[in-house]
Amino acid sequence: ILFSLTSDLDSSTSNSVFSDISRALGPYRSREGIKTLSIRLDIASLVDKIAENVPRLKKITSLLVMLLSVDSKRVEEICFETAIPALNSLNDGETWKSLCDGPDSTPFDLMPLIQVCFNFLHNEDGVISRASFVGLKALVLAAASSGSESWLKLIETIVVPLSRSGLQSRESQIRRPYINLVREISILFRDDPSPALCGDLFPLVDTENPDMDFFLSVSHLQIHRRARAFQRIRKILLAQSQGSLGFQLSSLSLSNVLLPIALHPVYESKQKSEETFAMESIATLGAISRLLSWSKYNSLLWSVLSQFERYPDQQRYLVAAMCAIIDGFNFDLVRKDTES
């Protein structure tokens, strides 16, 4: 039915539908999106059909169909012979630019490819997930090098929100590329004043010494490296709360980047060897909560409270997290006289 309807769409409606349907190819919040490969290929074919009404989109959708091609000899498996070369072609920023270099093109035409690459970060096959991450890095680099408002808007409204959503994932191996992508964005947009572009997080990056880089350390395989990352960020948060920090981490970065990173160990630390790591993350939660707005603080408090029944084995850490958050309460409780 949808295929039959697309032929009657005008150019303007096709553009709108193209963008909306493309979102179905991406992840669902912090989880993998539609898993059935045949359905994903059908959606890609539908998007390709819509592109017939907007010729500038055709080279994008042709690549999209290749990315989502299904092996004809195996049930529900990606056709690696077709998908991998297509994915590798996106590892160059110039490829991203060339796909939307027409007179009427905009970077938002790349929406279906971006959604697919983000969803591929959840793929169990390491080749696909790594190639997707490299492709997304190339996209961010292309946007930063272009300097145009439309490219910046694409990163600000599409790439960064998807990256932040991925930080909520309950699987550490899935979070890792998302954390590293936020790192790349903060490096490339460090001079941009918009808090939505993560430039305020650049001081947490150390390009010369990976051991001192917060993002690389907190996503490291070695647990003691992750624990030290929380120790270092806590000193920075304490300095900000005391007003002695030379830069400021925005409330957006605190609540949407650092907070979910610090919260995961509370739910995930199961072994005795992870106890120190969990306690470091809990102490960091307390330091973050001291800098949150009331609405974010209240939301965090209720979020942790609601997890006791869901994670009965983690109640010790949950209680400790509650205590750290309450200890970070930093709001004025003095009632103001409004009648005087």
GROMACS .gro file of C-alpha atoms in nm:
model
  340
    1ILE     CA    1   0.000   0.000   0.000
    2LEU     CA    2   0.277   0.243   0.094
    3PHE     CA    3   0.464   0.169  -0.228
    4SER     CA    4   0.155   0.248  -0.432
    5LEU     CA    5   0.097   0.575  -0.248
    6THR     CA    6   0.448   0.713  -0.300
    7SER     CA    7   0.401   0.769  -0.673
    8ASP     CA    8   0.132   1.030  -0.600
    9LEU     CA    9   0.345   1.238  -0.364
   10ASP     CA   10   0.471   1.578  -0.472
   11SER     CA   11   0.830   1.688  -0.413
   12SER     CA   12   0.763   1.876  -0.090
   13THR     CA   13   0.564   1.591   0.069
   14SER     CA   14   0.824   1.339  -0.048
   15ASN     CA   15   1.096   1.533   0.135
   16SER     CA   16   0.898   1.529   0.456
   17VAL     CA   17   0.803   1.160   0.433
   18PHE     CA   18   1.160   1.072   0.335
   19SER     CA   19   1.292   1.217   0.661
   20ASP     CA   20   1.020   1.066   0.879
   21ILE     CA   21   1.046   0.712   0.740
   22SER     CA   22   1.427   0.726   0.757
   23ARG     CA   23   1.403   0.746   1.137
   24ALA     CA   24   1.260   0.394   1.139
   25LEU     CA   25   1.603   0.267   1.032
   26GLY     CA   26   1.778   0.405   1.340
   27PRO     CA   27   1.806   0.281   1.698
   28TYR     CA   28   1.510   0.303   1.934
   29ARG     CA   29   1.630   0.530   2.215
   30SER     CA   30   1.928   0.346   2.366
   31ARG     CA   31   1.843   0.010   2.209
   32GLU     CA   32   1.880  -0.144   1.868
   33GLY     CA   33   1.599  -0.057   1.631
   34ILE     CA   34   1.409  -0.294   1.405
   35LYS     CA   35   1.605  -0.619   1.402
   36THR     CA   36   1.440  -0.813   1.120
   37LEU     CA   37   1.667  -0.755   0.821
   38SER     CA   38   1.399  -0.819   0.560
   39ILE     CA   39   1.179  -0.549   0.716
   40ARG     CA   40   1.469  -0.305   0.724
   41LEU     CA   41   1.539  -0.375   0.357
   42ASP     CA   42   1.170  -0.315   0.277
   43ILE     CA   43   1.189   0.023   0.454
   44ALA     CA   44   1.505   0.107   0.259
   45SER     CA   45   1.331   0.008  -0.066
   46LEU     CA   46   1.036   0.230   0.029
   47VAL     CA   47   1.269   0.523   0.094
   48ASP     CA   48   1.435   0.452  -0.243
   49LYS     CA   49   1.093   0.458  -0.408
   50ILE     CA   50   1.013   0.794  -0.248
   51ALA     CA   51   1.345   0.929  -0.380
   52GLU     CA   52   1.213   0.881  -0.736
   53ASN     CA   53   1.006   1.194  -0.672
   54VAL     CA   54   1.316   1.385  -0.558
   55PRO     CA   55   1.603   1.299  -0.797
   56ARG     CA   56   1.876   1.451  -0.575
   57LEU     CA   57   1.808   1.182  -0.312
   58LYS     CA   58   1.856   0.889  -0.548
   59LYS     CA   59   2.232   0.841  -0.498
   60ILE     CA   60   2.178   0.841  -0.121
   61THR     CA   61   1.903   0.580  -0.132
   62SER     CA   62   2.097   0.361  -0.376
   63LEU     CA   63   2.376   0.342  -0.119
   64LEU     CA   64   2.117   0.283   0.154
   65VAL     CA   65   1.978  -0.025  -0.022
   66MET     CA   66   2.332  -0.161  -0.053
   67LEU     CA   67   2.395  -0.110   0.319
   68LEU     CA   68   2.084  -0.307   0.409
   69SER     CA   69   2.113  -0.579   0.148
   70VAL     CA   70   2.024  -0.930   0.268
   71ASP     CA   71   2.217  -1.244   0.179
   72SER     CA   72   2.012  -1.447  -0.067
   73LYS     CA   73   2.167  -1.777   0.047
   74ARG     CA   74   2.135  -1.732   0.424
   75VAL     CA   75   1.830  -1.652   0.633
   76GLU     CA   76   1.830  -1.308   0.797
   77GLU     CA   77   2.197  -1.232   0.736
   78ILE     CA   78   2.351  -0.922   0.592
   79CYS     CA   79   2.509  -0.959   0.250
   80PHE     CA   80   2.864  -0.871   0.353
   81GLU     CA   81   2.990  -0.865  -0.007
   82THR     CA   82   2.758  -0.570  -0.076
   83ALA     CA   83   2.714  -0.400   0.262
   84ILE     CA   84   3.078  -0.379   0.379
   85PRO     CA   85   3.215  -0.196   0.069
   86ALA     CA   86   2.918   0.043   0.087
   87LEU     CA   87   2.986   0.104   0.456
   88ASN     CA   88   3.358   0.152   0.400
   89SER     CA   89   3.285   0.414   0.135
   90LEU     CA   90   3.147   0.634   0.414
   91ASN     CA   91   3.481   0.634   0.596
   92ASP     CA   92   3.581   0.942   0.399
   93GLY     CA   93   3.428   1.279   0.484
   94GLU     CA   94   3.437   1.380   0.119
   95THR     CA   95   3.197   1.094   0.039
   96TRP     CA   96   2.943   1.235   0.284
   97LYS     CA   97   2.980   1.579   0.127
   98SER     CA   98   2.950   1.447  -0.228
   99LEU     CA   99   2.620   1.278  -0.145
  100CYS     CA  100   2.458   1.615  -0.076
  101ASP     CA  101   2.646   1.853  -0.304
  102GLY     CA  102   2.358   1.931  -0.539
  103PRO     CA  103   2.219   2.285  -0.571
  104ASP     CA  104   1.903   2.192  -0.381
  105SER     CA  105   2.065   1.941  -0.145
  106THR     CA  106   2.100   1.979   0.231
  107PRO     CA  107   2.299   1.773   0.483
  108PHE     CA  108   1.966   1.652   0.623
  109ASP     CA  109   1.928   1.445   0.305
  110LEU     CA  110   2.181   1.211   0.470
  111MET     CA  111   1.928   1.116   0.740
  112PRO     CA  112   1.872   0.750   0.636
  113LEU     CA  113   2.246   0.677   0.613
  114ILE     CA  114   2.308   0.837   0.953
  115GLN     CA  115   2.028   0.636   1.113
  116VAL     CA  116   2.161   0.311   0.967
  117CYS     CA  117   2.516   0.382   1.087
  118PHE     CA  118   2.395   0.451   1.440
  119ASN     CA  119   2.190   0.133   1.440
  120PHE     CA  120   2.492  -0.062   1.314
  121LEU     CA  121   2.678   0.042   1.631
  122HIS     CA  122   2.455  -0.215   1.806
  123ASN     CA  123   2.547  -0.490   1.561
  124GLU     CA  124   2.713  -0.799   1.708
  125ASP     CA  125   2.957  -0.817   1.418
  126GLY     CA  126   3.265  -0.614   1.513
  127VAL     CA  127   3.353  -0.535   1.151
  128ILE     CA  128   3.018  -0.366   1.091
  129SER     CA  129   3.008  -0.176   1.422
  130ARG     CA  130   3.365  -0.049   1.387
  131ALA     CA  131   3.317   0.056   1.025
  132SER     CA  132   2.999   0.241   1.125
  133PHE     CA  133   3.183   0.426   1.399
  134VAL     CA  134   3.459   0.529   1.158
  135GLY     CA  135   3.191   0.644   0.913
  136LEU     CA  136   3.019   0.857   1.176
  137LYS     CA  137   3.354   1.009   1.274
  138ALA     CA  138   3.407   1.099   0.909
  139LEU     CA  139   3.061   1.260   0.902
  140VAL     CA  140   3.140   1.475   1.207
  141LEU     CA  141   3.474   1.575   1.053
  142ALA     CA  142   3.300   1.668   0.728
  143ALA     CA  143   3.053   1.885   0.917
  144ALA     CA  144   3.325   2.057   1.118
  145SER     CA  145   3.539   2.126   0.811
  146SER     CA  146   3.246   2.266   0.611
  147GLY     CA  147   3.166   2.531   0.871
  148SER     CA  148   2.821   2.585   0.720
  149GLU     CA  149   2.519   2.646   0.938
  150SER     CA  150   2.323   2.356   0.789
  151TRP     CA  151   2.600   2.106   0.866
  152LEU     CA  152   2.629   2.234   1.223
  153LYS     CA  153   2.254   2.205   1.259
  154LEU     CA  154   2.271   1.843   1.144
  155ILE     CA  155   2.525   1.757   1.414
  156GLU     CA  156   2.341   1.956   1.678
  157THR     CA  157   1.991   1.819   1.614
  158ILE     CA  158   2.054   1.466   1.481
  159VAL     CA  159   2.402   1.330   1.558
  160VAL     CA  160   2.446   1.463   1.913
  161PRO     CA  161   2.098   1.356   2.037
  162LEU     CA  162   2.151   1.006   1.894
  163SER     CA  163   2.494   0.991   2.059
  164ARG     CA  164   2.352   1.095   2.395
  165SER     CA  165   2.075   0.837   2.368
  166GLY     CA  166   2.337   0.568   2.311
  167LEU     CA  167   2.502   0.659   2.641
  168GLN     CA  168   2.192   0.524   2.813
  169SER     CA  169   2.255   0.172   2.680
  170ARG     CA  170   2.281  -0.101   2.946
  171GLU     CA  171   2.560  -0.276   2.753
  172SER     CA  172   2.912  -0.141   2.805
  173GLN     CA  173   3.037  -0.262   2.465
  174ILE     CA  174   2.756  -0.067   2.298
  175ARG     CA  175   2.823   0.248   2.502
  176ARG     CA  176   3.192   0.251   2.412
  177PRO     CA  177   3.159   0.384   2.052
  178TYR     CA  178   2.899   0.636   2.167
  179ILE     CA  179   3.135   0.769   2.436
  180ASN     CA  180   3.416   0.794   2.181
  181LEU     CA  181   3.188   0.967   1.933
  182VAL     CA  182   3.098   1.232   2.193
  183ARG     CA  183   3.473   1.273   2.246
  184GLU     CA  184   3.529   1.333   1.873
  185ILE     CA  185   3.247   1.588   1.862
  186SER     CA  186   3.389   1.775   2.162
  187ILE     CA  187   3.731   1.793   1.992
  188LEU     CA  188   3.605   1.916   1.657
  189PHE     CA  189   3.358   2.168   1.801
  190ARG     CA  190   3.561   2.283   2.100
  191ASP     CA  191   3.545   2.646   1.987
  192ASP     CA  192   3.171   2.649   1.923
  193PRO     CA  193   2.975   2.821   2.203
  194SER     CA  194   2.668   2.597   2.164
  195PRO     CA  195   2.640   2.356   2.460
  196ALA     CA  196   2.453   2.117   2.229
  197LEU     CA  197   2.779   2.055   2.041
  198CYS     CA  198   2.969   1.929   2.349
  199GLY     CA  199   3.254   2.177   2.310
  200ASP     CA  200   3.253   2.237   2.686
  201LEU     CA  201   3.366   1.874   2.732
  202PHE     CA  202   3.691   1.929   2.542
  203PRO     CA  203   3.895   2.001   2.860
  204LEU     CA  204   3.825   1.639   2.959
  205VAL     CA  205   4.013   1.523   2.647
  206ASP     CA  206   4.388   1.471   2.645
  207THR     CA  207   4.509   1.401   2.293
  208GLU     CA  208   4.872   1.363   2.403
  209ASN     CA  209   4.826   1.134   2.704
  210PRO     CA  210   4.545   0.876   2.664
  211ASP     CA  211   4.581   0.778   3.031
  212MET     CA  212   4.461   1.125   3.131
  213ASP     CA  213   4.178   1.136   2.876
  214PHE     CA  214   3.846   1.095   3.058
  215PHE     CA  215   3.654   0.947   2.765
  216LEU     CA  216   3.922   0.695   2.670
  217SER     CA  217   3.978   0.596   3.032
  218VAL     CA  218   3.612   0.561   3.131
  219SER     CA  219   3.549   0.331   2.833
  220HIS     CA  220   3.870   0.132   2.883
  221LEU     CA  221   3.858  -0.246   2.925
  222GLN     CA  222   4.068  -0.230   3.241
  223ILE     CA  223   3.847  -0.155   3.539
  224HIS     CA  224   4.113   0.033   3.738
  225ARG     CA  225   4.149   0.277   3.447
  226ARG     CA  226   3.775   0.341   3.458
  227ALA     CA  227   3.786   0.396   3.836
  228ARG     CA  228   4.068   0.651   3.800
  229ALA     CA  229   3.868   0.832   3.533
  230PHE     CA  230   3.591   0.887   3.788
  231GLN     CA  231   3.846   1.009   4.045
  232ARG     CA  232   3.980   1.271   3.802
  233ILE     CA  233   3.640   1.394   3.685
  234ARG     CA  234   3.529   1.424   4.046
  235LYS     CA  235   3.809   1.673   4.117
  236ILE     CA  236   3.692   1.880   3.822
  237LEU     CA  237   3.330   1.872   3.941
  238LEU     CA  238   3.434   1.973   4.292
  239ALA     CA  239   3.631   2.267   4.155
  240GLN     CA  240   3.329   2.378   3.951
  241SER     CA  241   3.099   2.359   4.255
  242GLN     CA  242   3.349   2.575   4.446
  243GLY     CA  243   3.376   2.824   4.160
  244SER     CA  244   3.748   2.764   4.111
  245LEU     CA  245   3.736   2.590   3.773
  246GLY     CA  246   3.880   2.770   3.472
  247PHE     CA  247   3.600   2.640   3.248
  248GLN     CA  248   3.236   2.541   3.296
  249LEU     CA  249   3.066   2.214   3.214
  250SER     CA  250   2.716   2.292   3.091
  251SER     CA  251   2.406   2.152   3.258
  252LEU     CA  252   2.333   1.974   2.929
  253SER     CA  253   2.666   1.789   2.943
  254LEU     CA  254   2.630   1.714   3.313
  255SER     CA  255   2.284   1.559   3.285
  256ASN     CA  256   2.300   1.400   2.939
  257VAL     CA  257   2.662   1.284   2.915
  258LEU     CA  258   2.840   1.256   3.250
  259LEU     CA  259   2.539   1.149   3.456
  260PRO     CA  260   2.446   0.835   3.255
  261ILE     CA  261   2.814   0.735   3.237
  262ALA     CA  262   2.843   0.757   3.616
  263LEU     CA  263   2.509   0.585   3.680
  264HIS     CA  264   2.565   0.260   3.490
  265PRO     CA  265   2.812   0.095   3.734
  266VAL     CA  266   2.548   0.116   4.009
  267TYR     CA  267   2.335  -0.133   3.815
  268GLU     CA  268   2.606  -0.332   3.642
  269SER     CA  269   2.873  -0.403   3.907
  270LYS     CA  270   2.816  -0.763   4.016
  271GLN     CA  271   3.156  -0.894   4.122
  272LYS     CA  272   3.371  -0.826   4.425
  273SER     CA  273   3.647  -0.691   4.200
  274GLU     CA  274   3.409  -0.420   4.076
  275GLU     CA  275   3.326  -0.282   4.420
  276THR     CA  276   3.587  -0.004   4.417
  277PHE     CA  277   3.481   0.096   4.066
  278ALA     CA  278   3.115   0.111   4.171
  279MET     CA  279   3.192   0.324   4.476
  280GLU     CA  280   3.398   0.566   4.267
  281SER     CA  281   3.104   0.605   4.028
  282ILE     CA  282   2.867   0.662   4.321
  283ALA     CA  283   3.093   0.934   4.463
  284THR     CA  284   3.095   1.092   4.117
  285LEU     CA  285   2.714   1.081   4.112
  286GLY     CA  286   2.713   1.286   4.430
  287ALA     CA  287   2.951   1.541   4.277
  288ILE     CA  288   2.735   1.570   3.964
  289SER     CA  289   2.410   1.602   4.161
  290ARG     CA  290   2.552   1.906   4.341
  291LEU     CA  291   2.564   2.088   4.005
  292LEU     CA  292   2.225   1.983   3.865
  293SER     CA  293   1.917   2.201   3.836
  294TRP     CA  294   1.629   2.114   4.066
  295SER     CA  295   1.428   1.941   3.792
  296LYS     CA  296   1.723   1.721   3.692
  297TYR     CA  297   1.812   1.653   4.055
  298ASN     CA  298   1.457   1.553   4.139
  299SER     CA  299   1.437   1.332   3.830
  300LEU     CA  300   1.763   1.157   3.924
  301LEU     CA  301   1.645   1.098   4.279
  302TRP     CA  302   1.319   0.938   4.169
  303SER     CA  303   1.492   0.740   3.896
  304VAL     CA  304   1.723   0.571   4.148
  305LEU     CA  305   1.435   0.519   4.392
  306SER     CA  306   1.232   0.339   4.128
  307GLN     CA  307   1.508   0.084   4.058
  308PHE     CA  308   1.511  -0.098   4.393
  309GLU     CA  309   1.260  -0.363   4.289
  310ARG     CA  310   1.410  -0.398   3.943
  311TYR     CA  311   1.763  -0.455   4.075
  312PRO     CA  312   1.724  -0.633   4.411
  313ASP     CA  313   2.084  -0.760   4.401
  314GLN     CA  314   2.215  -0.405   4.365
  315GLN     CA  315   2.036  -0.255   4.665
  316ARG     CA  316   2.362  -0.190   4.851
  317TYR     CA  317   2.487   0.027   4.568
  318LEU     CA  318   2.147   0.186   4.516
  319VAL     CA  319   2.130   0.289   4.883
  320ALA     CA  320   2.482   0.430   4.857
  321ALA     CA  321   2.381   0.619   4.541
  322MET     CA  322   2.078   0.763   4.718
  323CYS     CA  323   2.296   0.880   5.007
  324ALA     CA  324   2.545   1.040   4.766
  325ILE     CA  325   2.269   1.222   4.579
  326ILE     CA  326   2.106   1.346   4.899
  327ASP     CA  327   2.446   1.456   5.026
  328GLY     CA  328   2.482   1.655   4.703
  329PHE     CA  329   2.162   1.852   4.776
  330ASN     CA  330   2.263   2.210   4.710
  331PHE     CA  331   1.943   2.412   4.699
  332ASP     CA  332   1.826   2.707   4.909
  333LEU     CA  333   1.539   2.603   5.137
  334VAL     CA  334   1.479   2.946   5.286
  335ARG     CA  335   1.125   3.062   5.216
  336LYS     CA  336   1.109   3.409   5.068
  337ASP     CA  337   0.851   3.653   5.200
  338THR     CA  338   0.649   3.745   4.891
  339GLU     CA  339   0.400   3.965   5.079
  340SER     CA  340   0.647   4.228   5.189
   0.00000   0.00000   0.00000
